[in-house]
Amino acid sequence: MKVEATEFYIPTQEPGVKLHARLMLPKHDHLEAMEAEKHSNRGIFIVCHGLLDTKDTSLFRSVQEYLISKQFGSVAFDFRGNGRSTGITGYGNYHKEAEDVAQVVEYMRKTHQVIGILGHSKGASSVLLYAAKHSTDCPPLVISVSARFWLGRDASNRWKPHHLSALETEGKFFWRTFGGPRVKKEGENKDSQEETTPVREYWITREDFEERMATDMDAVRELPLHRTWVLNIAGDADRVVPVEDLWAYDRTMRQSPVHSDARVDTHVVPGGTHFWASPEERAHLLRIIDSWLDTVLPLSKL
């Protein structure tokens, strides 16, 4: 299927922060347009990446291509301080990222019907915080992939002794650089020009840890489940976020005072890793999303 892709910056209310986005829409010739007319109002999804990631990795391109195949448009964007967006990111800035989501939803609603949001890892937790805080503005379909529930816990192998020592003595430490040119896919023109993603240094401060630990994902009890449907997905081979976090989300969402069993669906993907790196993993993930959409779209009357 032909695709119309546009890249642009989305302004925010915070000085110095612009969010780089990619809008992908189905593009039809005359005959295809007549067949697709019945889907013309299907709307768009917002797609949100995880920690130190960008909209350009294989997972998010696969998600956008899948949505095109279902006649949906989508906007994938880089959170502040990531990819080609401006501003500064942080280890504990979940609430700021939730406001990034709010800015993207508001901006895209000027020209499109926003019907869903999908987030991965840190981006999924930020999406859920957005949905809980902006309950009257949240799109009706919310998809959370590989989200961490207990933000006070970290992957066991993430920090080395010298990191923790520097945090104790200096109040911060340098973790890694991130960004740089995107690795082109097989068959892609290696000579094609693309704006370079800046290389940044990622420093983590004591305040970052405090902010992260103070972020309470029990907030998902406030999800507007009277008007939204939520899909939670994780892989049982995830070595970054334990699968128990998935079930913590499931249990907590079901404690909502407006909960209905039909509104929350939770799936574990056998062999699924945190980054959904293989084509097989991504295909399994997208099959679950596809089946869920087939179920909830008639219920949501979208």
PDB file of C-alpha atoms in Angstrom:
ATOM      1  CA  MET A   1       0.000   0.000   0.000  1.00  0.00           C
ATOM      2  CA  LYS A   2       1.209   3.496  -0.780  1.00  0.00           C
ATOM      3  CA  VAL A   3       2.100   5.692   2.165  1.00  0.00           C
ATOM      4  CA  GLU A   4       2.150   9.443   2.581  1.00  0.00           C
ATOM      5  CA  ALA A   5       4.831  10.332   5.141  1.00  0.00           C
ATOM      6  CA  THR A   6       5.502  13.806   6.526  1.00  0.00           C
ATOM      7  CA  GLU A   7       8.020  14.896   9.165  1.00  0.00           C
ATOM      8  CA  PHE A   8       7.636  18.087  11.182  1.00  0.00           C
ATOM      9  CA  TYR A   9       8.110  19.676  14.599  1.00  0.00           C
ATOM     10  CA  ILE A  10       5.315  20.025  17.142  1.00  0.00           C
ATOM     11  CA  PRO A  11       5.586  23.106  19.393  1.00  0.00           C
ATOM     12  CA  THR A  12       5.048  22.789  23.128  1.00  0.00           C
ATOM     13  CA  GLN A  13       4.208  25.246  25.877  1.00  0.00           C
ATOM     14  CA  GLU A  14       7.702  24.863  27.317  1.00  0.00           C
ATOM     15  CA  PRO A  15      10.357  27.217  25.916  1.00  0.00           C
ATOM     16  CA  GLY A  16      13.061  25.440  23.941  1.00  0.00           C
ATOM     17  CA  VAL A  17      11.143  22.184  23.543  1.00  0.00           C
ATOM     18  CA  LYS A  18       9.968  21.081  20.086  1.00  0.00           C
ATOM     19  CA  LEU A  19       8.937  17.492  19.392  1.00  0.00           C
ATOM     20  CA  HIS A  20       9.989  15.937  16.104  1.00  0.00           C
ATOM     21  CA  ALA A  21       7.225  13.791  14.610  1.00  0.00           C
ATOM     22  CA  ARG A  22       6.499  11.569  11.615  1.00  0.00           C
ATOM     23  CA  LEU A  23       2.937  11.362  10.307  1.00  0.00           C
ATOM     24  CA  MET A  24       2.123   8.358   8.138  1.00  0.00           C
ATOM     25  CA  LEU A  25      -1.193   8.159   6.270  1.00  0.00           C
ATOM     26  CA  PRO A  26      -2.560   5.652   3.744  1.00  0.00           C
ATOM     27  CA  LYS A  27      -2.288   7.031   0.211  1.00  0.00           C
ATOM     28  CA  HIS A  28      -4.622   5.673  -2.471  1.00  0.00           C
ATOM     29  CA  ASP A  29      -4.895   5.915  -6.195  1.00  0.00           C
ATOM     30  CA  HIS A  30      -8.368   6.418  -7.713  1.00  0.00           C
ATOM     31  CA  LEU A  31      -9.517   2.775  -7.526  1.00  0.00           C
ATOM     32  CA  GLU A  32      -8.038   2.213  -4.074  1.00  0.00           C
ATOM     33  CA  ALA A  33      -9.677   5.410  -2.862  1.00  0.00           C
ATOM     34  CA  MET A  34     -13.137   4.116  -3.740  1.00  0.00           C
ATOM     35  CA  GLU A  35     -12.474   0.867  -1.854  1.00  0.00           C
ATOM     36  CA  ALA A  36     -10.965   2.723   1.113  1.00  0.00           C
ATOM     37  CA  GLU A  37     -13.716   5.318   1.399  1.00  0.00           C
ATOM     38  CA  LYS A  38     -15.516   3.318   4.070  1.00  0.00           C
ATOM     39  CA  HIS A  39     -12.361   3.609   6.246  1.00  0.00           C
ATOM     40  CA  SER A  40     -11.771   7.295   5.604  1.00  0.00           C
ATOM     41  CA  ASN A  41     -12.655   8.335   9.153  1.00  0.00           C
ATOM     42  CA  ARG A  42     -10.701   5.667  11.031  1.00  0.00           C
ATOM     43  CA  GLY A  43      -8.412   8.277  12.571  1.00  0.00           C
ATOM     44  CA  ILE A  44      -4.826   8.168  13.776  1.00  0.00           C
ATOM     45  CA  PHE A  45      -2.768   6.670  16.612  1.00  0.00           C
ATOM     46  CA  ILE A  46       0.029   8.363  18.565  1.00  0.00           C
ATOM     47  CA  VAL A  47       3.112   6.112  18.917  1.00  0.00           C
ATOM     48  CA  CYS A  48       5.541   6.673  21.825  1.00  0.00           C
ATOM     49  CA  HIS A  49       9.046   5.217  22.284  1.00  0.00           C
ATOM     50  CA  GLY A  50      10.931   4.197  25.436  1.00  0.00           C
ATOM     51  CA  LEU A  51      14.048   5.216  27.361  1.00  0.00           C
ATOM     52  CA  LEU A  52      16.748   6.800  25.140  1.00  0.00           C
ATOM     53  CA  ASP A  53      15.019   5.394  22.073  1.00  0.00           C
ATOM     54  CA  THR A  54      13.591   7.170  19.025  1.00  0.00           C
ATOM     55  CA  LYS A  55      10.619   6.891  16.702  1.00  0.00           C
ATOM     56  CA  ASP A  56      12.929   5.462  14.012  1.00  0.00           C
ATOM     57  CA  THR A  57      13.706   2.042  15.484  1.00  0.00           C
ATOM     58  CA  SER A  58      12.310  -1.142  13.949  1.00  0.00           C
ATOM     59  CA  LEU A  59       9.533  -1.611  16.509  1.00  0.00           C
ATOM     60  CA  PHE A  60       7.895   1.761  15.841  1.00  0.00           C
ATOM     61  CA  ARG A  61       8.312   1.614  12.099  1.00  0.00           C
ATOM     62  CA  SER A  62       6.689  -1.847  12.191  1.00  0.00           C
ATOM     63  CA  VAL A  63       3.796  -0.476  14.267  1.00  0.00           C
ATOM     64  CA  GLN A  64       3.254   2.424  11.877  1.00  0.00           C
ATOM     65  CA  GLU A  65       3.387   0.134   8.839  1.00  0.00           C
ATOM     66  CA  TYR A  66       0.876  -2.228  10.485  1.00  0.00           C
ATOM     67  CA  LEU A  67      -1.506   0.656  11.222  1.00  0.00           C
ATOM     68  CA  ILE A  68      -1.284   1.756   7.588  1.00  0.00           C
ATOM     69  CA  SER A  69      -2.260  -1.781   6.531  1.00  0.00           C
ATOM     70  CA  LYS A  70      -5.400  -1.405   8.691  1.00  0.00           C
ATOM     71  CA  GLN A  71      -6.215   1.980   7.089  1.00  0.00           C
ATOM     72  CA  PHE A  72      -5.179   3.935  10.189  1.00  0.00           C
ATOM     73  CA  GLY A  73      -2.792   6.845  10.167  1.00  0.00           C
ATOM     74  CA  SER A  74      -0.242   7.349  12.919  1.00  0.00           C
ATOM     75  CA  VAL A  75       2.155   9.880  14.397  1.00  0.00           C
ATOM     76  CA  ALA A  76       5.380   8.634  15.959  1.00  0.00           C
ATOM     77  CA  PHE A  77       7.401  11.290  17.763  1.00  0.00           C
ATOM     78  CA  ASP A  78      10.609  11.704  19.747  1.00  0.00           C
ATOM     79  CA  PHE A  79      10.137  12.674  23.392  1.00  0.00           C
ATOM     80  CA  ARG A  80      11.948  15.806  24.562  1.00  0.00           C
ATOM     81  CA  GLY A  81      15.716  15.383  24.542  1.00  0.00           C
ATOM     82  CA  ASN A  82      15.523  12.230  22.412  1.00  0.00           C
ATOM     83  CA  GLY A  83      16.043  11.700  18.700  1.00  0.00           C
ATOM     84  CA  ARG A  84      15.568  14.932  16.782  1.00  0.00           C
ATOM     85  CA  SER A  85      13.455  16.656  19.427  1.00  0.00           C
ATOM     86  CA  THR A  86      14.927  19.544  21.375  1.00  0.00           C
ATOM     87  CA  GLY A  87      15.038  19.934  25.132  1.00  0.00           C
ATOM     88  CA  ILE A  88      16.482  17.681  27.828  1.00  0.00           C
ATOM     89  CA  THR A  89      15.374  14.213  28.846  1.00  0.00           C
ATOM     90  CA  GLY A  90      15.747  12.717  32.326  1.00  0.00           C
ATOM     91  CA  TYR A  91      15.719   9.375  34.062  1.00  0.00           C
ATOM     92  CA  GLY A  92      12.670  10.243  36.129  1.00  0.00           C
ATOM     93  CA  ASN A  93      10.793  12.695  33.900  1.00  0.00           C
ATOM     94  CA  TYR A  94       7.693  10.549  33.362  1.00  0.00           C
ATOM     95  CA  HIS A  95       5.278  13.361  34.132  1.00  0.00           C
ATOM     96  CA  LYS A  96       7.044  15.682  31.680  1.00  0.00           C
ATOM     97  CA  GLU A  97       6.804  12.988  29.017  1.00  0.00           C
ATOM     98  CA  ALA A  98       3.103  12.612  29.830  1.00  0.00           C
ATOM     99  CA  GLU A  99       2.774  16.323  29.037  1.00  0.00           C
ATOM    100  CA  ASP A 100       4.648  15.727  25.756  1.00  0.00           C
ATOM    101  CA  VAL A 101       1.949  13.193  24.889  1.00  0.00           C
ATOM    102  CA  ALA A 102      -0.732  15.733  25.772  1.00  0.00           C
ATOM    103  CA  GLN A 103       0.888  18.325  23.489  1.00  0.00           C
ATOM    104  CA  VAL A 104       1.040  15.879  20.569  1.00  0.00           C
ATOM    105  CA  VAL A 105      -2.588  14.801  21.021  1.00  0.00           C
ATOM    106  CA  GLU A 106      -3.766  18.415  21.202  1.00  0.00           C
ATOM    107  CA  TYR A 107      -1.734  19.444  18.148  1.00  0.00           C
ATOM    108  CA  MET A 108      -2.843  16.536  15.962  1.00  0.00           C
ATOM    109  CA  ARG A 109      -6.498  16.991  16.900  1.00  0.00           C
ATOM    110  CA  LYS A 110      -6.469  20.247  14.968  1.00  0.00           C
ATOM    111  CA  THR A 111      -6.375  18.263  11.710  1.00  0.00           C
ATOM    112  CA  HIS A 112      -7.123  14.602  12.553  1.00  0.00           C
ATOM    113  CA  GLN A 113      -9.279  12.393  14.714  1.00  0.00           C
ATOM    114  CA  VAL A 114      -6.938  10.911  17.349  1.00  0.00           C
ATOM    115  CA  ILE A 115      -8.397   7.562  18.382  1.00  0.00           C
ATOM    116  CA  GLY A 116      -5.527   5.739  20.082  1.00  0.00           C
ATOM    117  CA  ILE A 117      -2.121   5.855  21.770  1.00  0.00           C
ATOM    118  CA  LEU A 118       0.561   3.166  21.894  1.00  0.00           C
ATOM    119  CA  GLY A 119       3.582   3.395  24.176  1.00  0.00           C
ATOM    120  CA  HIS A 120       6.579   1.127  24.756  1.00  0.00           C
ATOM    121  CA  SER A 121       8.579   0.724  27.989  1.00  0.00           C
ATOM    122  CA  LYS A 122       9.135   4.139  29.611  1.00  0.00           C
ATOM    123  CA  GLY A 123       6.914   5.609  26.919  1.00  0.00           C
ATOM    124  CA  ALA A 124       4.118   3.222  27.907  1.00  0.00           C
ATOM    125  CA  SER A 125       4.286   4.320  31.549  1.00  0.00           C
ATOM    126  CA  SER A 126       4.225   7.949  30.405  1.00  0.00           C
ATOM    127  CA  VAL A 127       1.208   7.225  28.202  1.00  0.00           C
ATOM    128  CA  LEU A 128      -0.659   5.681  31.140  1.00  0.00           C
ATOM    129  CA  LEU A 129       0.149   8.694  33.342  1.00  0.00           C
ATOM    130  CA  TYR A 130      -1.157  10.955  30.573  1.00  0.00           C
ATOM    131  CA  ALA A 131      -4.366   8.928  30.260  1.00  0.00           C
ATOM    132  CA  ALA A 132      -4.978   9.043  34.020  1.00  0.00           C
ATOM    133  CA  LYS A 133      -4.267  12.776  34.343  1.00  0.00           C
ATOM    134  CA  HIS A 134      -6.021  13.912  31.146  1.00  0.00           C
ATOM    135  CA  SER A 135      -8.999  11.618  31.537  1.00  0.00           C
ATOM    136  CA  THR A 136     -11.412  13.836  29.600  1.00  0.00           C
ATOM    137  CA  ASP A 137      -9.025  14.264  26.655  1.00  0.00           C
ATOM    138  CA  CYS A 138      -7.552  10.772  26.423  1.00  0.00           C
ATOM    139  CA  PRO A 139      -8.263   8.947  23.143  1.00  0.00           C
ATOM    140  CA  PRO A 140     -10.451   5.854  23.587  1.00  0.00           C
ATOM    141  CA  LEU A 141      -7.831   3.199  22.691  1.00  0.00           C
ATOM    142  CA  VAL A 142      -4.701   2.804  24.859  1.00  0.00           C
ATOM    143  CA  ILE A 143      -1.999   0.195  24.197  1.00  0.00           C
ATOM    144  CA  SER A 144       0.805  -0.349  26.734  1.00  0.00           C
ATOM    145  CA  VAL A 145       3.780  -2.506  25.694  1.00  0.00           C
ATOM    146  CA  SER A 146       6.489  -3.649  28.150  1.00  0.00           C
ATOM    147  CA  ALA A 147       5.688  -0.991  30.755  1.00  0.00           C
ATOM    148  CA  ARG A 148       7.372  -0.893  34.173  1.00  0.00           C
ATOM    149  CA  PHE A 149       4.991  -0.573  37.129  1.00  0.00           C
ATOM    150  CA  TRP A 150       7.413  -0.353  40.061  1.00  0.00           C
ATOM    151  CA  LEU A 151       9.608   2.559  39.027  1.00  0.00           C
ATOM    152  CA  GLY A 152      11.722   2.241  42.175  1.00  0.00           C
ATOM    153  CA  ARG A 153      13.101  -1.016  40.797  1.00  0.00           C
ATOM    154  CA  ASP A 154      15.742  -1.142  38.080  1.00  0.00           C
ATOM    155  CA  ALA A 155      17.105  -3.859  35.850  1.00  0.00           C
ATOM    156  CA  SER A 156      19.578  -5.736  38.060  1.00  0.00           C
ATOM    157  CA  ASN A 157      22.484  -5.262  35.658  1.00  0.00           C
ATOM    158  CA  ARG A 158      21.855  -1.617  34.779  1.00  0.00           C
ATOM    159  CA  TRP A 159      24.134   0.119  37.304  1.00  0.00           C
ATOM    160  CA  LYS A 160      27.763  -0.706  37.994  1.00  0.00           C
ATOM    161  CA  PRO A 161      29.507  -0.097  41.351  1.00  0.00           C
ATOM    162  CA  HIS A 162      31.284   3.003  39.990  1.00  0.00           C
ATOM    163  CA  HIS A 163      27.911   4.497  38.971  1.00  0.00           C
ATOM    164  CA  LEU A 164      26.507   4.128  42.465  1.00  0.00           C
ATOM    165  CA  SER A 165      29.739   5.357  44.032  1.00  0.00           C
ATOM    166  CA  ALA A 166      29.684   8.531  41.917  1.00  0.00           C
ATOM    167  CA  LEU A 167      26.026   9.065  42.759  1.00  0.00           C
ATOM    168  CA  GLU A 168      26.856   8.868  46.451  1.00  0.00           C
ATOM    169  CA  THR A 169      29.920  11.110  46.369  1.00  0.00           C
ATOM    170  CA  GLU A 170      29.128  13.554  43.555  1.00  0.00           C
ATOM    171  CA  GLY A 171      25.349  13.401  43.292  1.00  0.00           C
ATOM    172  CA  LYS A 172      25.425  12.343  39.639  1.00  0.00           C
ATOM    173  CA  PHE A 173      27.120  10.004  37.177  1.00  0.00           C
ATOM    174  CA  PHE A 174      27.634   9.666  33.436  1.00  0.00           C
ATOM    175  CA  TRP A 175      25.891   6.577  32.070  1.00  0.00           C
ATOM    176  CA  ARG A 176      26.293   6.603  28.294  1.00  0.00           C
ATOM    177  CA  THR A 177      26.028   8.553  25.080  1.00  0.00           C
ATOM    178  CA  PHE A 178      22.957   8.125  22.908  1.00  0.00           C
ATOM    179  CA  GLY A 179      21.667   9.248  19.540  1.00  0.00           C
ATOM    180  CA  GLY A 180      23.596   9.454  16.295  1.00  0.00           C
ATOM    181  CA  PRO A 181      22.770   8.264  12.763  1.00  0.00           C
ATOM    182  CA  ARG A 182      19.968   5.777  12.336  1.00  0.00           C
ATOM    183  CA  VAL A 183      21.098   2.390  11.046  1.00  0.00           C
ATOM    184  CA  LYS A 184      19.520   1.994   7.618  1.00  0.00           C
ATOM    185  CA  LYS A 185      17.444  -1.086   6.921  1.00  0.00           C
ATOM    186  CA  GLU A 186      18.479  -3.731   4.407  1.00  0.00           C
ATOM    187  CA  GLY A 187      17.601  -2.557   0.904  1.00  0.00           C
ATOM    188  CA  GLU A 188      17.397   1.104   1.940  1.00  0.00           C
ATOM    189  CA  ASN A 189      19.434   3.543  -0.104  1.00  0.00           C
ATOM    190  CA  LYS A 190      22.651   4.010   1.861  1.00  0.00           C
ATOM    191  CA  ASP A 191      23.302   7.303   0.073  1.00  0.00           C
ATOM    192  CA  SER A 192      19.947   8.807   0.999  1.00  0.00           C
ATOM    193  CA  GLN A 193      20.227  12.001   3.022  1.00  0.00           C
ATOM    194  CA  GLU A 194      18.637  12.198   6.445  1.00  0.00           C
ATOM    195  CA  GLU A 195      18.923  14.814   9.153  1.00  0.00           C
ATOM    196  CA  THR A 196      21.398  13.562  11.749  1.00  0.00           C
ATOM    197  CA  THR A 197      20.151  12.758  15.225  1.00  0.00           C
ATOM    198  CA  PRO A 198      22.403  14.589  17.696  1.00  0.00           C
ATOM    199  CA  VAL A 199      24.707  12.560  19.924  1.00  0.00           C
ATOM    200  CA  ARG A 200      24.025  13.420  23.560  1.00  0.00           C
ATOM    201  CA  GLU A 201      25.523  12.539  26.923  1.00  0.00           C
ATOM    202  CA  TYR A 202      23.190  10.960  29.464  1.00  0.00           C
ATOM    203  CA  TRP A 203      23.894  12.009  33.032  1.00  0.00           C
ATOM    204  CA  ILE A 204      21.798  10.747  35.926  1.00  0.00           C
ATOM    205  CA  THR A 205      21.456  12.748  39.128  1.00  0.00           C
ATOM    206  CA  ARG A 206      20.261  11.995  42.627  1.00  0.00           C
ATOM    207  CA  GLU A 207      17.239  14.179  41.859  1.00  0.00           C
ATOM    208  CA  ASP A 208      16.462  12.013  38.805  1.00  0.00           C
ATOM    209  CA  PHE A 209      16.296   8.931  41.038  1.00  0.00           C
ATOM    210  CA  GLU A 210      14.127  10.735  43.570  1.00  0.00           C
ATOM    211  CA  GLU A 211      11.750  11.930  40.856  1.00  0.00           C
ATOM    212  CA  ARG A 212      11.498   8.442  39.393  1.00  0.00           C
ATOM    213  CA  MET A 213      10.870   6.779  42.759  1.00  0.00           C
ATOM    214  CA  ALA A 214       8.193   9.359  43.581  1.00  0.00           C
ATOM    215  CA  THR A 215       6.268   8.529  40.386  1.00  0.00           C
ATOM    216  CA  ASP A 216       3.389   6.310  41.485  1.00  0.00           C
ATOM    217  CA  MET A 217       1.875   4.124  38.780  1.00  0.00           C
ATOM    218  CA  ASP A 218      -1.067   3.406  41.069  1.00  0.00           C
ATOM    219  CA  ALA A 219      -2.368   6.429  39.150  1.00  0.00           C
ATOM    220  CA  VAL A 220      -3.788   3.982  36.595  1.00  0.00           C
ATOM    221  CA  ARG A 221      -6.689   3.476  39.011  1.00  0.00           C
ATOM    222  CA  GLU A 222      -7.837   6.843  37.643  1.00  0.00           C
ATOM    223  CA  LEU A 223      -7.955   5.727  34.007  1.00  0.00           C
ATOM    224  CA  PRO A 224     -11.257   6.759  32.389  1.00  0.00           C
ATOM    225  CA  LEU A 225     -12.394   3.194  31.817  1.00  0.00           C
ATOM    226  CA  HIS A 226     -15.965   4.329  31.264  1.00  0.00           C
ATOM    227  CA  ARG A 227     -14.803   5.636  27.864  1.00  0.00           C
ATOM    228  CA  THR A 228     -11.483   3.929  27.100  1.00  0.00           C
ATOM    229  CA  TRP A 229     -10.241   0.421  26.334  1.00  0.00           C
ATOM    230  CA  VAL A 230      -6.750  -0.658  27.475  1.00  0.00           C
ATOM    231  CA  LEU A 231      -4.480  -3.388  26.094  1.00  0.00           C
ATOM    232  CA  ASN A 232      -1.446  -4.429  28.194  1.00  0.00           C
ATOM    233  CA  ILE A 233       1.251  -6.569  26.541  1.00  0.00           C
ATOM    234  CA  ALA A 234       4.636  -7.903  27.675  1.00  0.00           C
ATOM    235  CA  GLY A 235       6.966 -10.732  26.704  1.00  0.00           C
ATOM    236  CA  ASP A 236       7.836 -13.583  29.048  1.00  0.00           C
ATOM    237  CA  ALA A 237      11.502 -13.352  27.959  1.00  0.00           C
ATOM    238  CA  ASP A 238      11.790  -9.679  28.968  1.00  0.00           C
ATOM    239  CA  ARG A 239      15.046  -9.228  30.927  1.00  0.00           C
ATOM    240  CA  VAL A 240      14.527  -5.504  31.536  1.00  0.00           C
ATOM    241  CA  VAL A 241      11.028  -5.335  33.051  1.00  0.00           C
ATOM    242  CA  PRO A 242       9.721  -8.428  34.888  1.00  0.00           C
ATOM    243  CA  VAL A 243       6.423  -9.822  33.640  1.00  0.00           C
ATOM    244  CA  GLU A 244       5.053  -9.328  37.166  1.00  0.00           C
ATOM    245  CA  ASP A 245       4.867  -5.597  36.354  1.00  0.00           C
ATOM    246  CA  LEU A 246       2.375  -6.425  33.614  1.00  0.00           C
ATOM    247  CA  TRP A 247       0.094  -8.178  36.091  1.00  0.00           C
ATOM    248  CA  ALA A 248       0.501  -5.328  38.590  1.00  0.00           C
ATOM    249  CA  TYR A 249      -0.926  -2.991  35.953  1.00  0.00           C
ATOM    250  CA  ASP A 250      -3.732  -5.423  35.237  1.00  0.00           C
ATOM    251  CA  ARG A 251      -4.693  -5.757  38.914  1.00  0.00           C
ATOM    252  CA  THR A 252      -4.481  -2.029  39.601  1.00  0.00           C
ATOM    253  CA  MET A 253      -6.530  -1.050  36.560  1.00  0.00           C
ATOM    254  CA  ARG A 254      -9.229  -3.469  37.646  1.00  0.00           C
ATOM    255  CA  GLN A 255      -9.482  -1.605  40.962  1.00  0.00           C
ATOM    256  CA  SER A 256     -10.816   1.446  39.145  1.00  0.00           C
ATOM    257  CA  PRO A 257     -14.230   2.510  40.474  1.00  0.00           C
ATOM    258  CA  VAL A 258     -15.503   2.597  36.885  1.00  0.00           C
ATOM    259  CA  HIS A 259     -13.851  -0.663  35.795  1.00  0.00           C
ATOM    260  CA  SER A 260     -15.515  -3.110  33.459  1.00  0.00           C
ATOM    261  CA  ASP A 261     -13.859  -6.449  32.616  1.00  0.00           C
ATOM    262  CA  ALA A 262     -14.395  -5.722  28.937  1.00  0.00           C
ATOM    263  CA  ARG A 263     -12.256  -2.580  29.176  1.00  0.00           C
ATOM    264  CA  VAL A 264      -8.873  -4.095  30.202  1.00  0.00           C
ATOM    265  CA  ASP A 265      -7.154  -6.868  28.257  1.00  0.00           C
ATOM    266  CA  THR A 266      -3.735  -8.282  29.195  1.00  0.00           C
ATOM    267  CA  HIS A 267      -1.468 -10.600  27.193  1.00  0.00           C
ATOM    268  CA  VAL A 268       1.909 -12.292  27.715  1.00  0.00           C
ATOM    269  CA  VAL A 269       3.803 -13.131  24.518  1.00  0.00           C
ATOM    270  CA  PRO A 270       5.848 -16.357  24.720  1.00  0.00           C
ATOM    271  CA  GLY A 271       9.448 -15.601  23.802  1.00  0.00           C
ATOM    272  CA  GLY A 272       8.835 -11.863  23.636  1.00  0.00           C
ATOM    273  CA  THR A 273      11.795  -9.735  24.754  1.00  0.00           C
ATOM    274  CA  HIS A 274      11.764  -6.172  25.995  1.00  0.00           C
ATOM    275  CA  PHE A 275      12.810  -4.579  22.720  1.00  0.00           C
ATOM    276  CA  TRP A 276      10.848  -6.899  20.397  1.00  0.00           C
ATOM    277  CA  ALA A 277      14.010  -7.142  18.324  1.00  0.00           C
ATOM    278  CA  SER A 278      13.187 -10.022  15.981  1.00  0.00           C
ATOM    279  CA  PRO A 279      10.628  -9.940  13.156  1.00  0.00           C
ATOM    280  CA  GLU A 280       8.921 -12.969  14.724  1.00  0.00           C
ATOM    281  CA  GLU A 281       8.432 -11.176  18.047  1.00  0.00           C
ATOM    282  CA  ARG A 282       7.058  -8.077  16.365  1.00  0.00           C
ATOM    283  CA  ALA A 283       4.726 -10.180  14.216  1.00  0.00           C
ATOM    284  CA  HIS A 284       3.319 -11.885  17.333  1.00  0.00           C
ATOM    285  CA  LEU A 285       2.901  -8.524  19.053  1.00  0.00           C
ATOM    286  CA  LEU A 286       1.042  -7.072  16.071  1.00  0.00           C
ATOM    287  CA  ARG A 287      -1.246 -10.115  15.825  1.00  0.00           C
ATOM    288  CA  ILE A 288      -2.364  -9.485  19.406  1.00  0.00           C
ATOM    289  CA  ILE A 289      -2.997  -5.821  18.671  1.00  0.00           C
ATOM    290  CA  ASP A 290      -4.858  -6.773  15.496  1.00  0.00           C
ATOM    291  CA  SER A 291      -7.145  -9.207  17.313  1.00  0.00           C
ATOM    292  CA  TRP A 292      -7.805  -6.690  20.087  1.00  0.00           C
ATOM    293  CA  LEU A 293      -8.700  -3.943  17.612  1.00  0.00           C
ATOM    294  CA  ASP A 294     -11.102  -6.283  15.834  1.00  0.00           C
ATOM    295  CA  THR A 295     -12.847  -6.757  19.192  1.00  0.00           C
ATOM    296  CA  VAL A 296     -12.896  -3.231  20.608  1.00  0.00           C
ATOM    297  CA  LEU A 297     -13.488  -1.153  17.478  1.00  0.00           C
ATOM    298  CA  PRO A 298     -17.142  -2.224  17.180  1.00  0.00           C
ATOM    299  CA  LEU A 299     -17.606  -1.608  20.924  1.00  0.00           C
ATOM    300  CA  SER A 300     -16.056   1.847  20.749  1.00  0.00           C
ATOM    301  CA  LYS A 301     -18.039   2.673  17.585  1.00  0.00           C
ATOM    302  CA  LEU A 302     -14.984   4.215  15.954  1.00  0.00           C
TER     303      LEU A 302
END
